[in-house]
Tab-separated table of C-alpha atoms and ligand atoms in Angstrom:
chain	number	residue	atom	x	y	z
A	6	UNK	CA	-2.558	29.261	1.644
A	7	UNK	CA	-3.515	32.159	-0.546
A	8	UNK	CA	-1.646	33.703	-3.447
A	9	UNK	CA	-0.986	37.404	-3.687
A	10	UNK	CA	-3.794	39.705	-4.801
A	11	UNK	CA	-1.755	40.921	-7.729
A	12	UNK	CA	-4.644	40.553	-10.289
A	13	UNK	CA	-5.527	44.213	-11.040
A	14	UNK	CA	-9.054	45.482	-11.143
A	15	UNK	CA	-10.313	45.972	-14.699
A	16	UNK	CA	-12.705	48.702	-15.576
A	17	UNK	CA	-15.816	46.468	-15.204
A	18	UNK	CA	-14.980	43.953	-12.460
A	19	UNK	CA	-15.994	45.521	-9.150
A	20	UNK	CA	-15.343	43.000	-6.398
A	21	UNK	CA	-16.102	39.537	-5.055
A	22	UNK	CA	-19.483	39.525	-3.369
A	23	UNK	CA	-21.009	37.028	-0.971
A	24	UNK	CA	-24.094	35.498	-2.497
A	25	UNK	CA	-25.715	35.383	0.926
A	26	UNK	CA	-24.805	38.394	3.107
A	27	UNK	CA	-23.680	40.555	0.159
A	28	UNK	CA	-20.396	41.517	1.899
A	29	UNK	CA	-17.828	42.681	-0.667
A	30	UNK	CA	-14.208	41.521	-0.913
A	31	UNK	CA	-11.214	42.622	-2.954
A	32	UNK	CA	-10.412	40.525	-5.992
A	33	UNK	CA	-8.475	37.727	-4.387
A	34	UNK	CA	-8.048	33.990	-4.787
A	35	UNK	CA	-10.749	33.178	-2.271
A	36	UNK	CA	-14.194	31.639	-2.642
A	37	UNK	CA	-16.008	31.642	0.712
A	38	UNK	CA	-17.286	34.571	2.766
A	39	UNK	CA	-15.364	34.968	6.011
A	40	UNK	CA	-18.451	36.101	7.833
A	41	UNK	CA	-21.278	33.699	6.789
A	42	UNK	CA	-19.396	31.033	4.774
A	43	UNK	CA	-21.579	31.818	1.725
A	44	UNK	CA	-20.020	31.388	-1.730
A	45	UNK	CA	-18.412	34.418	-3.391
A	46	UNK	CA	-19.256	35.577	-6.857
A	47	UNK	CA	-17.694	38.152	-9.214
A	48	UNK	CA	-19.676	41.394	-9.332
A	49	UNK	CA	-19.379	43.961	-12.165
A	50	UNK	CA	-19.985	47.642	-12.608
A	51	UNK	CA	-22.844	46.987	-15.037
A	52	UNK	CA	-23.672	50.675	-15.412
A	53	UNK	CA	-20.306	51.260	-17.046
A	54	UNK	CA	-20.666	48.455	-19.612
A	55	UNK	CA	-21.648	49.973	-22.929
A	56	UNK	CA	-22.351	47.314	-25.501
A	57	UNK	CA	-24.703	46.825	-28.456
A	58	UNK	CA	-25.463	43.902	-30.711
A	59	UNK	CA	-23.465	45.513	-33.457
A	60	UNK	CA	-20.315	45.510	-31.353
A	61	UNK	CA	-20.102	41.782	-31.545
A	62	UNK	CA	-19.997	41.650	-35.390
A	63	UNK	CA	-16.366	42.633	-35.619
A	64	UNK	CA	-15.170	40.323	-32.831
A	65	UNK	CA	-13.463	36.947	-33.289
A	66	UNK	CA	-15.612	33.828	-32.935
A	67	UNK	CA	-14.450	32.859	-29.420
A	68	UNK	CA	-15.523	33.316	-25.807
A	69	UNK	CA	-13.466	36.522	-25.403
A	70	UNK	CA	-16.040	38.369	-27.500
A	71	UNK	CA	-17.985	38.705	-24.234
A	72	UNK	CA	-14.997	40.177	-22.350
A	73	UNK	CA	-17.004	42.999	-20.784
A	74	UNK	CA	-18.835	40.329	-18.752
A	75	UNK	CA	-15.777	38.272	-17.850
A	76	UNK	CA	-13.324	38.730	-14.935
A	77	UNK	CA	-10.237	38.999	-17.111
A	78	UNK	CA	-8.053	41.779	-18.436
A	79	UNK	CA	-4.924	42.006	-20.512
A	80	UNK	CA	-3.808	39.192	-22.744
A	81	UNK	CA	-5.873	36.043	-22.943
A	82	UNK	CA	-5.395	32.780	-24.799
A	83	UNK	CA	-4.990	33.563	-28.472
A	84	UNK	CA	-7.046	30.514	-29.439
A	85	UNK	CA	-10.698	30.166	-30.337
A	86	UNK	CA	-12.019	28.718	-27.086
A	87	UNK	CA	-15.816	28.650	-27.224
A	88	UNK	CA	-18.148	29.798	-29.975
A	89	UNK	CA	-18.962	26.200	-30.690
A	90	UNK	CA	-21.581	25.106	-33.235
A	91	UNK	CA	-25.250	25.748	-32.569
A	92	UNK	CA	-27.579	24.202	-35.141
A	93	UNK	CA	-31.164	23.284	-35.850
A	94	UNK	CA	-31.719	19.540	-35.373
A	95	UNK	CA	-34.103	18.980	-38.288
A	96	UNK	CA	-33.844	15.204	-38.262
A	97	UNK	CA	-34.719	15.038	-34.587
A	98	UNK	CA	-37.635	17.428	-35.090
A	99	UNK	CA	-39.039	15.047	-37.723
A	100	UNK	CA	-38.336	11.980	-35.568
A	101	UNK	CA	-40.008	13.471	-32.490
A	102	UNK	CA	-42.666	15.480	-34.223
A	103	UNK	CA	-41.420	18.619	-32.559
A	104	UNK	CA	-41.390	22.091	-34.134
A	105	UNK	CA	-38.039	23.567	-33.053
A	106	UNK	CA	-35.019	21.755	-31.607
A	107	UNK	CA	-31.599	23.357	-31.365
A	108	UNK	CA	-28.373	21.710	-30.283
A	109	UNK	CA	-25.278	23.484	-29.036
A	110	UNK	CA	-22.274	21.179	-29.169
A	111	UNK	CA	-19.347	21.886	-26.829
A	112	UNK	CA	-18.067	18.388	-27.629
A	113	UNK	CA	-15.947	20.116	-30.242
A	114	UNK	CA	-14.682	22.899	-28.023
A	115	UNK	CA	-10.980	23.851	-28.090
A	116	UNK	CA	-8.652	22.508	-26.829
A	117	UNK	CA	-10.094	19.459	-25.011
A	118	UNK	CA	-13.588	18.846	-26.370
A	119	UNK	CA	-15.794	19.939	-23.477
A	120	UNK	CA	-17.333	23.059	-22.060
A	121	UNK	CA	-14.747	22.978	-19.255
A	122	UNK	CA	-12.265	24.733	-21.646
A	123	UNK	CA	-14.353	27.838	-21.122
A	124	UNK	CA	-13.957	27.913	-17.320
A	125	UNK	CA	-10.308	26.784	-17.361
A	126	UNK	CA	-9.285	29.374	-19.948
A	127	UNK	CA	-10.278	32.012	-17.369
A	128	UNK	CA	-9.089	30.199	-14.283
A	129	UNK	CA	-5.555	29.519	-15.393
A	130	UNK	CA	-5.149	33.105	-16.628
A	131	UNK	CA	-6.418	34.316	-13.237
A	132	UNK	CA	-4.052	31.971	-11.380
A	133	UNK	CA	-1.132	33.461	-13.288
A	134	UNK	CA	-2.337	37.018	-12.624
A	135	UNK	CA	-2.531	36.159	-8.919
A	136	UNK	CA	1.054	34.960	-8.992
A	137	UNK	CA	0.608	31.198	-8.745
A	138	UNK	CA	3.068	28.918	-10.485
A	139	UNK	CA	0.953	25.823	-10.234
A	140	UNK	CA	-2.706	25.091	-10.948
A	141	UNK	CA	-4.802	22.103	-9.933
A	142	UNK	CA	-8.295	20.745	-9.897
A	143	UNK	CA	-10.562	18.142	-8.389
A	144	UNK	CA	-12.233	16.613	-11.390
A	145	UNK	CA	-14.643	14.015	-12.727
A	146	UNK	CA	-12.600	13.929	-15.985
A	147	UNK	CA	-13.312	16.736	-18.375
A	148	UNK	CA	-11.989	19.451	-16.092
A	149	UNK	CA	-8.884	17.305	-15.667
A	150	UNK	CA	-8.263	17.248	-19.398
A	151	UNK	CA	-8.815	20.937	-19.705
A	152	UNK	CA	-6.570	22.026	-16.796
A	153	UNK	CA	-3.802	19.678	-17.940
A	154	UNK	CA	-3.862	21.135	-21.444
A	155	UNK	CA	-4.396	24.840	-20.740
A	156	UNK	CA	-1.748	24.778	-18.002
A	157	UNK	CA	0.767	23.788	-20.726
A	158	UNK	CA	-0.376	26.635	-22.985
A	159	UNK	CA	0.174	29.106	-20.141
A	160	UNK	CA	3.377	27.349	-19.064
A	161	UNK	CA	2.403	26.545	-15.510
A	162	UNK	CA	2.593	23.230	-13.626
A	163	UNK	CA	-0.609	21.222	-13.179
A	164	UNK	CA	-1.717	18.835	-10.434
A	165	UNK	CA	-4.801	16.826	-11.406
A	166	UNK	CA	-6.785	15.019	-8.760
A	167	UNK	CA	-9.381	12.484	-9.932
A	168	UNK	CA	-11.179	9.410	-8.644
A	169	UNK	CA	-8.729	6.641	-9.655
A	170	UNK	CA	-11.387	4.652	-11.523
A	171	UNK	CA	-12.368	7.246	-14.177
A	172	UNK	CA	-12.697	6.307	-17.856
A	173	UNK	CA	-9.211	5.346	-19.141
A	174	UNK	CA	-9.533	7.747	-22.100
A	175	UNK	CA	-10.111	10.690	-19.817
A	176	UNK	CA	-7.176	9.700	-17.617
A	177	UNK	CA	-4.878	9.384	-20.639
A	178	UNK	CA	-6.094	12.662	-22.021
A	179	UNK	CA	-4.803	14.336	-18.879
A	180	UNK	CA	-1.533	12.423	-18.577
A	181	UNK	CA	-0.456	13.151	-22.167
A	182	UNK	CA	0.217	16.812	-21.324
A	183	UNK	CA	2.781	16.000	-18.693
A	184	UNK	CA	0.592	16.930	-15.740
A	185	UNK	CA	0.895	15.298	-12.300
A	186	UNK	CA	-2.186	13.062	-12.391
A	187	UNK	CA	-3.145	11.703	-8.988
A	188	UNK	CA	-5.890	9.062	-8.700
A	189	UNK	CA	-7.636	9.018	-5.367
A	190	UNK	CA	-9.151	5.889	-3.928
A	191	UNK	CA	-12.492	7.478	-3.213
A	192	UNK	CA	-15.465	9.319	-4.671
A	193	UNK	CA	-15.347	12.734	-6.287
A	194	UNK	CA	-16.524	14.279	-3.035
A	195	UNK	CA	-13.591	12.800	-1.205
A	196	UNK	CA	-11.245	14.046	-3.941
A	197	UNK	CA	-12.738	17.537	-3.528
A	198	UNK	CA	-12.325	17.431	0.242
A	199	UNK	CA	-8.679	16.498	-0.033
A	200	UNK	CA	-8.112	19.266	-2.582
A	201	UNK	CA	-9.663	21.855	-0.270
A	202	UNK	CA	-7.247	20.785	2.446
A	203	UNK	CA	-4.216	20.970	0.131
A	204	UNK	CA	-5.310	24.423	-1.096
A	205	UNK	CA	-5.208	25.692	2.485
A	206	UNK	CA	-1.658	24.499	2.974
A	207	UNK	CA	0.097	25.069	-0.403
A	208	UNK	CA	0.294	27.896	-2.832
A	209	UNK	CA	-1.504	26.082	-5.604
A	210	UNK	CA	-4.435	27.509	-7.531
A	211	UNK	CA	-7.278	24.962	-7.447
A	212	UNK	CA	-9.351	26.249	-10.366
A	213	UNK	CA	-12.649	24.976	-8.914
A	214	UNK	CA	-11.846	25.744	-5.286
A	215	UNK	CA	-9.848	28.897	-4.449
A	216	UNK	CA	-10.242	30.335	-7.957
A	217	UNK	CA	-13.852	29.210	-8.262
A	218	UNK	CA	-15.604	32.584	-8.405
A	219	UNK	CA	-13.521	33.527	-11.459
A	220	UNK	CA	-13.513	30.104	-13.029
A	221	UNK	CA	-17.249	29.643	-12.944
A	222	UNK	CA	-17.838	32.945	-14.789
A	223	UNK	CA	-16.466	31.184	-17.915
A	224	UNK	CA	-19.636	29.111	-18.117
A	225	UNK	CA	-21.607	32.262	-18.835
A	226	UNK	CA	-20.159	32.314	-22.320
A	227	UNK	CA	-22.181	29.187	-23.140
A	228	UNK	CA	-25.312	31.190	-22.300
A	229	UNK	CA	-24.175	34.307	-24.210
A	230	UNK	CA	-23.503	32.193	-27.278
A	231	UNK	CA	-26.954	30.617	-27.159
A	232	UNK	CA	-28.429	34.104	-27.208
A	233	UNK	CA	-26.192	35.548	-29.893
A	234	UNK	CA	-26.130	32.505	-32.189
A	235	UNK	CA	-29.943	32.459	-32.143
A	236	UNK	CA	-29.971	36.133	-33.252
A	237	UNK	CA	-30.377	37.676	-29.780
A	238	UNK	CA	-33.416	35.656	-28.876
A	239	UNK	CA	-33.862	32.635	-26.654
A	240	UNK	CA	-35.652	29.311	-27.000
A	241	UNK	CA	-38.651	28.459	-24.746
A	242	UNK	CA	-36.601	25.761	-23.001
A	243	UNK	CA	-32.964	24.883	-22.397
A	244	UNK	CA	-31.969	21.519	-21.004
A	245	UNK	CA	-28.644	21.567	-19.145
A	246	UNK	CA	-26.508	18.793	-17.579
A	247	UNK	CA	-25.659	19.264	-13.897
A	248	UNK	CA	-22.855	17.973	-11.759
A	249	UNK	CA	-21.659	20.686	-9.335
A	250	UNK	CA	-24.621	22.727	-10.529
A	251	UNK	CA	-22.565	25.687	-11.716
A	252	UNK	CA	-23.172	25.663	-15.464
A	253	UNK	CA	-26.909	25.953	-15.187
A	254	UNK	CA	-26.687	28.921	-12.789
A	255	UNK	CA	-24.234	30.673	-15.050
A	256	UNK	CA	-26.286	30.211	-18.166
A	257	UNK	CA	-29.111	31.920	-16.242
A	258	UNK	CA	-26.797	34.708	-15.112
A	259	UNK	CA	-25.693	35.199	-18.746
A	260	UNK	CA	-29.282	35.515	-19.958
A	261	UNK	CA	-30.038	37.989	-17.204
A	262	UNK	CA	-26.962	40.078	-17.973
A	263	UNK	CA	-27.888	40.293	-21.619
A	264	UNK	CA	-31.382	41.253	-20.627
A	265	UNK	CA	-30.090	43.971	-18.276
A	266	UNK	CA	-27.992	45.466	-21.021
A	267	UNK	CA	-30.872	45.406	-23.565
A	268	UNK	CA	-29.294	42.656	-25.687
A	269	UNK	CA	-32.280	40.374	-24.994
A	270	UNK	CA	-35.894	41.430	-24.515
A	271	UNK	CA	-37.536	39.460	-21.759
A	272	UNK	CA	-36.012	36.201	-20.483
A	273	UNK	CA	-38.892	33.750	-20.437
A	274	UNK	CA	-36.765	30.627	-21.040
A	275	UNK	CA	-37.290	27.674	-18.691
A	276	UNK	CA	-34.064	26.018	-17.577
A	277	UNK	CA	-34.309	22.307	-16.977
A	278	UNK	CA	-31.622	20.335	-15.198
A	279	UNK	CA	-30.415	16.873	-16.158
A	280	UNK	CA	-28.754	14.367	-13.806
A	281	UNK	CA	-28.265	10.602	-14.053
A	282	UNK	CA	-30.628	8.521	-11.941
A	283	UNK	CA	-27.700	7.079	-9.971
A	284	UNK	CA	-26.488	10.547	-8.807
A	285	UNK	CA	-29.245	13.128	-8.843
A	286	UNK	CA	-29.085	15.248	-5.667
A	287	UNK	CA	-30.134	18.459	-7.408
A	288	UNK	CA	-32.729	16.947	-9.756
A	289	UNK	CA	-34.292	14.927	-6.918
A	290	UNK	CA	-34.753	18.051	-4.830
A	291	UNK	CA	-36.440	19.801	-7.756
A	292	UNK	CA	-38.713	16.863	-8.386
A	293	UNK	CA	-39.717	16.701	-4.732
A	294	UNK	CA	-40.313	20.446	-4.621
A	295	UNK	CA	-37.565	20.962	-1.992
A	296	UNK	CA	-35.160	23.898	-1.777
A	297	UNK	CA	-32.427	21.926	-0.006
A	298	UNK	CA	-30.829	18.830	-1.584
A	299	UNK	CA	-29.650	15.669	0.136
A	300	UNK	CA	-26.118	14.661	-0.838
A	301	UNK	CA	-25.750	11.262	-2.550
A	302	UNK	CA	-23.234	9.107	-0.703
A	303	UNK	CA	-22.433	6.488	-3.307
A	304	UNK	CA	-23.002	7.700	-6.859
A	305	UNK	CA	-23.593	4.862	-9.312
A	306	UNK	CA	-23.892	5.838	-12.950
A	307	UNK	CA	-22.155	5.452	-16.261
A	308	UNK	CA	-22.211	9.232	-16.515
A	309	UNK	CA	-19.111	9.641	-14.392
A	310	UNK	CA	-18.567	13.229	-15.371
A	311	UNK	CA	-21.831	14.092	-13.584
A	312	UNK	CA	-21.175	11.954	-10.495
A	313	UNK	CA	-20.889	14.652	-7.844
A	314	UNK	CA	-22.844	13.602	-4.791
A	315	UNK	CA	-22.480	16.884	-2.893
A	316	UNK	CA	-22.703	19.608	-5.514
A	317	UNK	CA	-21.140	22.957	-4.450
A	318	UNK	CA	-23.706	24.972	-6.388
A	319	UNK	CA	-26.632	22.585	-5.848
A	320	UNK	CA	-28.633	24.973	-3.735
A	321	UNK	CA	-28.369	27.730	-6.391
A	322	UNK	CA	-29.079	25.369	-9.206
A	323	UNK	CA	-32.420	24.367	-7.563
A	324	UNK	CA	-33.200	28.093	-7.137
A	325	UNK	CA	-32.474	28.955	-10.742
A	326	UNK	CA	-34.558	26.072	-12.059
A	327	UNK	CA	-37.486	27.222	-9.858
A	328	UNK	CA	-37.064	30.874	-10.766
A	329	UNK	CA	-37.137	30.098	-14.463
A	330	UNK	CA	-40.150	27.763	-14.187
A	331	UNK	CA	-38.136	24.727	-15.268
A	332	UNK	CA	-37.955	21.176	-13.973
A	333	UNK	CA	-35.408	18.356	-13.779
A	334	UNK	CA	-35.180	14.795	-14.995
A	335	UNK	CA	-33.078	11.758	-14.167
A	336	UNK	CA	-32.643	9.177	-16.955
A	337	UNK	CA	-31.387	5.674	-16.114
A	338	UNK	CA	-28.187	4.198	-17.581
A	339	UNK	CA	-30.294	2.367	-20.163
A	340	UNK	CA	-31.971	5.612	-21.193
A	341	UNK	CA	-28.628	7.389	-21.328
A	342	UNK	CA	-27.241	4.864	-23.804
A	343	UNK	CA	-30.441	4.967	-25.878
A	344	UNK	CA	-30.282	8.760	-25.960
A	345	UNK	CA	-26.618	8.736	-27.108
A	346	UNK	CA	-27.570	6.365	-29.925
A	347	UNK	CA	-30.529	8.435	-31.069
A	348	UNK	CA	-28.345	11.566	-31.207
A	349	UNK	CA	-25.757	9.736	-33.219
A	350	UNK	CA	-28.171	8.097	-35.619
A	351	UNK	CA	-30.383	11.202	-36.207
A	352	UNK	CA	-27.937	14.078	-35.985
A	353	UNK	CA	-24.497	12.578	-36.551
A	354	UNK	CA	-23.240	13.649	-33.108
A	355	UNK	CA	-21.359	11.397	-30.795
A	356	UNK	CA	-21.898	12.922	-27.360
A	357	UNK	CA	-20.435	11.667	-24.115
A	358	UNK	CA	-22.493	10.057	-21.338
A	359	UNK	CA	-23.332	13.528	-19.894
A	360	UNK	CA	-24.887	14.360	-23.256
A	361	UNK	CA	-26.881	11.123	-23.015
A	362	UNK	CA	-28.167	12.316	-19.662
A	363	UNK	CA	-29.153	15.682	-21.105
A	364	UNK	CA	-30.887	14.313	-24.197
A	365	UNK	CA	-32.450	11.471	-22.160
A	366	UNK	CA	-33.795	14.086	-19.673
A	367	UNK	CA	-35.236	16.039	-22.623
A	368	UNK	CA	-37.036	12.988	-23.913
A	369	UNK	CA	-38.593	12.503	-20.486
A	370	UNK	CA	-39.611	16.158	-20.284
A	371	UNK	CA	-41.257	15.811	-23.717
A	372	UNK	CA	-43.031	12.643	-22.665
A	373	UNK	CA	-44.420	14.171	-19.475
A	374	UNK	CA	-45.537	17.320	-21.217
A	375	UNK	CA	-43.218	19.660	-19.310
A	376	UNK	CA	-41.978	20.612	-22.754
A	377	UNK	CA	-44.632	20.775	-25.474
A	378	UNK	CA	-43.994	19.682	-29.050
A	379	UNK	CA	-45.086	23.136	-30.227
A	380	UNK	CA	-42.341	24.902	-28.299
A	381	UNK	CA	-38.664	25.490	-29.001
A	382	UNK	CA	-35.889	23.794	-27.042
A	383	UNK	CA	-32.111	23.877	-26.933
A	384	UNK	CA	-30.187	20.783	-25.788
A	385	UNK	CA	-26.889	21.670	-24.155
A	386	UNK	CA	-24.324	19.082	-25.221
A	387	UNK	CA	-21.108	19.642	-23.221
A	388	UNK	CA	-18.733	16.759	-23.917
A	389	UNK	CA	-17.439	14.364	-26.544
A	390	UNK	CA	-18.377	10.676	-26.921
A	391	UNK	CA	-14.847	9.656	-27.897
A	392	UNK	CA	-13.926	10.133	-24.210
A	393	UNK	CA	-16.500	7.730	-22.799
A	394	UNK	CA	-16.441	4.926	-25.369
A	395	UNK	CA	-16.470	2.067	-22.906
A	396	UNK	CA	-20.010	2.928	-21.845
A	397	UNK	CA	-21.121	2.140	-25.385
A	398	UNK	CA	-18.852	-0.795	-26.175
A	399	UNK	CA	-21.515	-3.457	-25.640
A	400	UNK	CA	-24.241	-1.453	-27.209
A	401	UNK	CA	-23.108	-1.062	-30.781
A	402	UNK	CA	-23.208	-3.934	-33.313
A	403	UNK	CA	-19.948	-5.727	-34.107
A	404	UNK	CA	-18.408	-4.809	-37.481
A	405	UNK	CA	-18.794	-7.129	-40.449
A	406	UNK	CA	-15.456	-8.772	-41.230
A	407	UNK	CA	-15.046	-10.140	-44.772
A	408	UNK	CA	-12.373	-11.295	-47.223
A	409	UNK	CA	-11.099	-8.710	-49.693
A	410	UNK	CA	-13.277	-10.039	-52.514
A	411	UNK	CA	-16.449	-8.792	-54.194
A	412	UNK	CA	-18.076	-12.172	-53.452
A	413	UNK	CA	-17.536	-11.783	-49.749
A	414	UNK	CA	-19.069	-8.338	-49.879
A	415	UNK	CA	-22.092	-9.525	-51.838
A	416	UNK	CA	-22.479	-12.523	-49.608
A	417	UNK	CA	-23.213	-10.512	-46.496
A	418	UNK	CA	-25.916	-8.354	-48.163
A	419	UNK	CA	-27.397	-10.837	-50.647
A	420	UNK	CA	-30.125	-9.202	-52.701
A	421	UNK	CA	-30.179	-6.032	-50.584
A	422	UNK	CA	-27.576	-4.608	-52.964
A	423	UNK	CA	-29.947	-4.580	-55.931
A	424	UNK	CA	-31.134	-1.084	-55.100
A	425	UNK	CA	-27.638	0.333	-55.514
A	426	UNK	CA	-27.160	-0.978	-59.051
B	29	PLP	C1	-19.483	17.083	-19.847
B	29	PLP	C2	-19.933	17.774	-18.619
B	29	PLP	N1	-21.137	18.391	-18.697
B	29	PLP	C3	-21.664	19.014	-17.611
B	29	PLP	C4	-20.987	19.111	-16.412
B	29	PLP	C5	-21.656	19.801	-15.236
B	29	PLP	O1	-21.111	21.005	-14.942
B	29	PLP	P1	-21.348	21.684	-13.519
B	29	PLP	O2	-20.431	21.037	-12.539
B	29	PLP	O3	-21.056	23.120	-13.767
B	29	PLP	O4	-22.799	21.457	-13.098
B	29	PLP	C6	-19.725	18.508	-16.292
B	29	PLP	C7	-18.986	18.583	-15.068
B	29	PLP	O5	-17.963	17.999	-14.880
B	29	PLP	C8	-19.226	17.840	-17.454
B	29	PLP	O6	-18.002	17.202	-17.362
B	30	ZN	ZN1	-21.428	36.229	3.576
């Protein structure tokens, strides 16, 4: 069942447009073309957008600084969602012998420590504008946390649908906000199917289903920030984690929009996709040179946040990777853990399993020569390691337990302490 189409047109949002047959629709909570079943996307009146680099200087450090390119109007969350740290990874450069590595860390995003706060900040606002009193999502964990939290900020009810066996920390970090958390005995794809059915029958805004065209635009802000934080230039390569395949397509859209408005010169960046070996429908298609992916029936990976076997934007993710000249890689669970440890030990960042996939994929791309050591790369970290601790539990050394005496302390290190005298 649909909500009303109360959300007013802003000066820049034009319509919803089918990505396939280009048919245009009014701004409504819908996501699929009624004629060809293609996905709908927000289209803007780009001609009218007047923006220069200088305009950004006076704006607050949050995702709303890109409002001309977002499908929102009126009041938005007064918090600093987005504009997360982007920094030069000097220790990694030295370790890998590479000339320029950048990391952007959405693991410290507000309010729930993943890039999903960007998409949900828009989706819940849109749901309210459209007259919904309840929001919901089908989630692999991070989206669940974000919807549960941001629904409280906006004062609407939240229904969270997840596979019942997600990481306990991610489940708790949804339940704490007082949301209805429903664990489904099935894979993410089954959760998603059920949610699509519920969204047809009840007036509930499923952020990643009936509000999806608006929601997914939030991911563009990750791309805008890469460009702006690097001084309106782009690296040679960006490595991006993929689950549903939306983020990577929206980073590309962001680069192209900035290029169109003269905020970037030419976009020559290669976008590379990262998926875990045990669930890599998009990456496998790229590696085999196919345009159509084959869904994965039984995902098996420690990177649960990326375990989407039938990615809704998979087809477009493959397209974007090809268009940009990028590639994809699929690290194993062992490589994911190793990658998480390297990031922690070299750069002091504890990323979640999805970050291990991304960094692990980068290491493979470097090894195979798809990325050269002389080029610049940005690693897109999108989640926080505190949420997926169990994956690492057996892979960190046990702590040293001693008596509260100086002798006990000296006993465990013996003569190694000489150097600190
Ligand atoms: C931490 C993290 N990174 C990346 C992704 C992938 O995003 P997308 O579904 O847009 O490909 C997800 C999706 O859940 C995620 O939780
Ligand atoms: Zn269509």
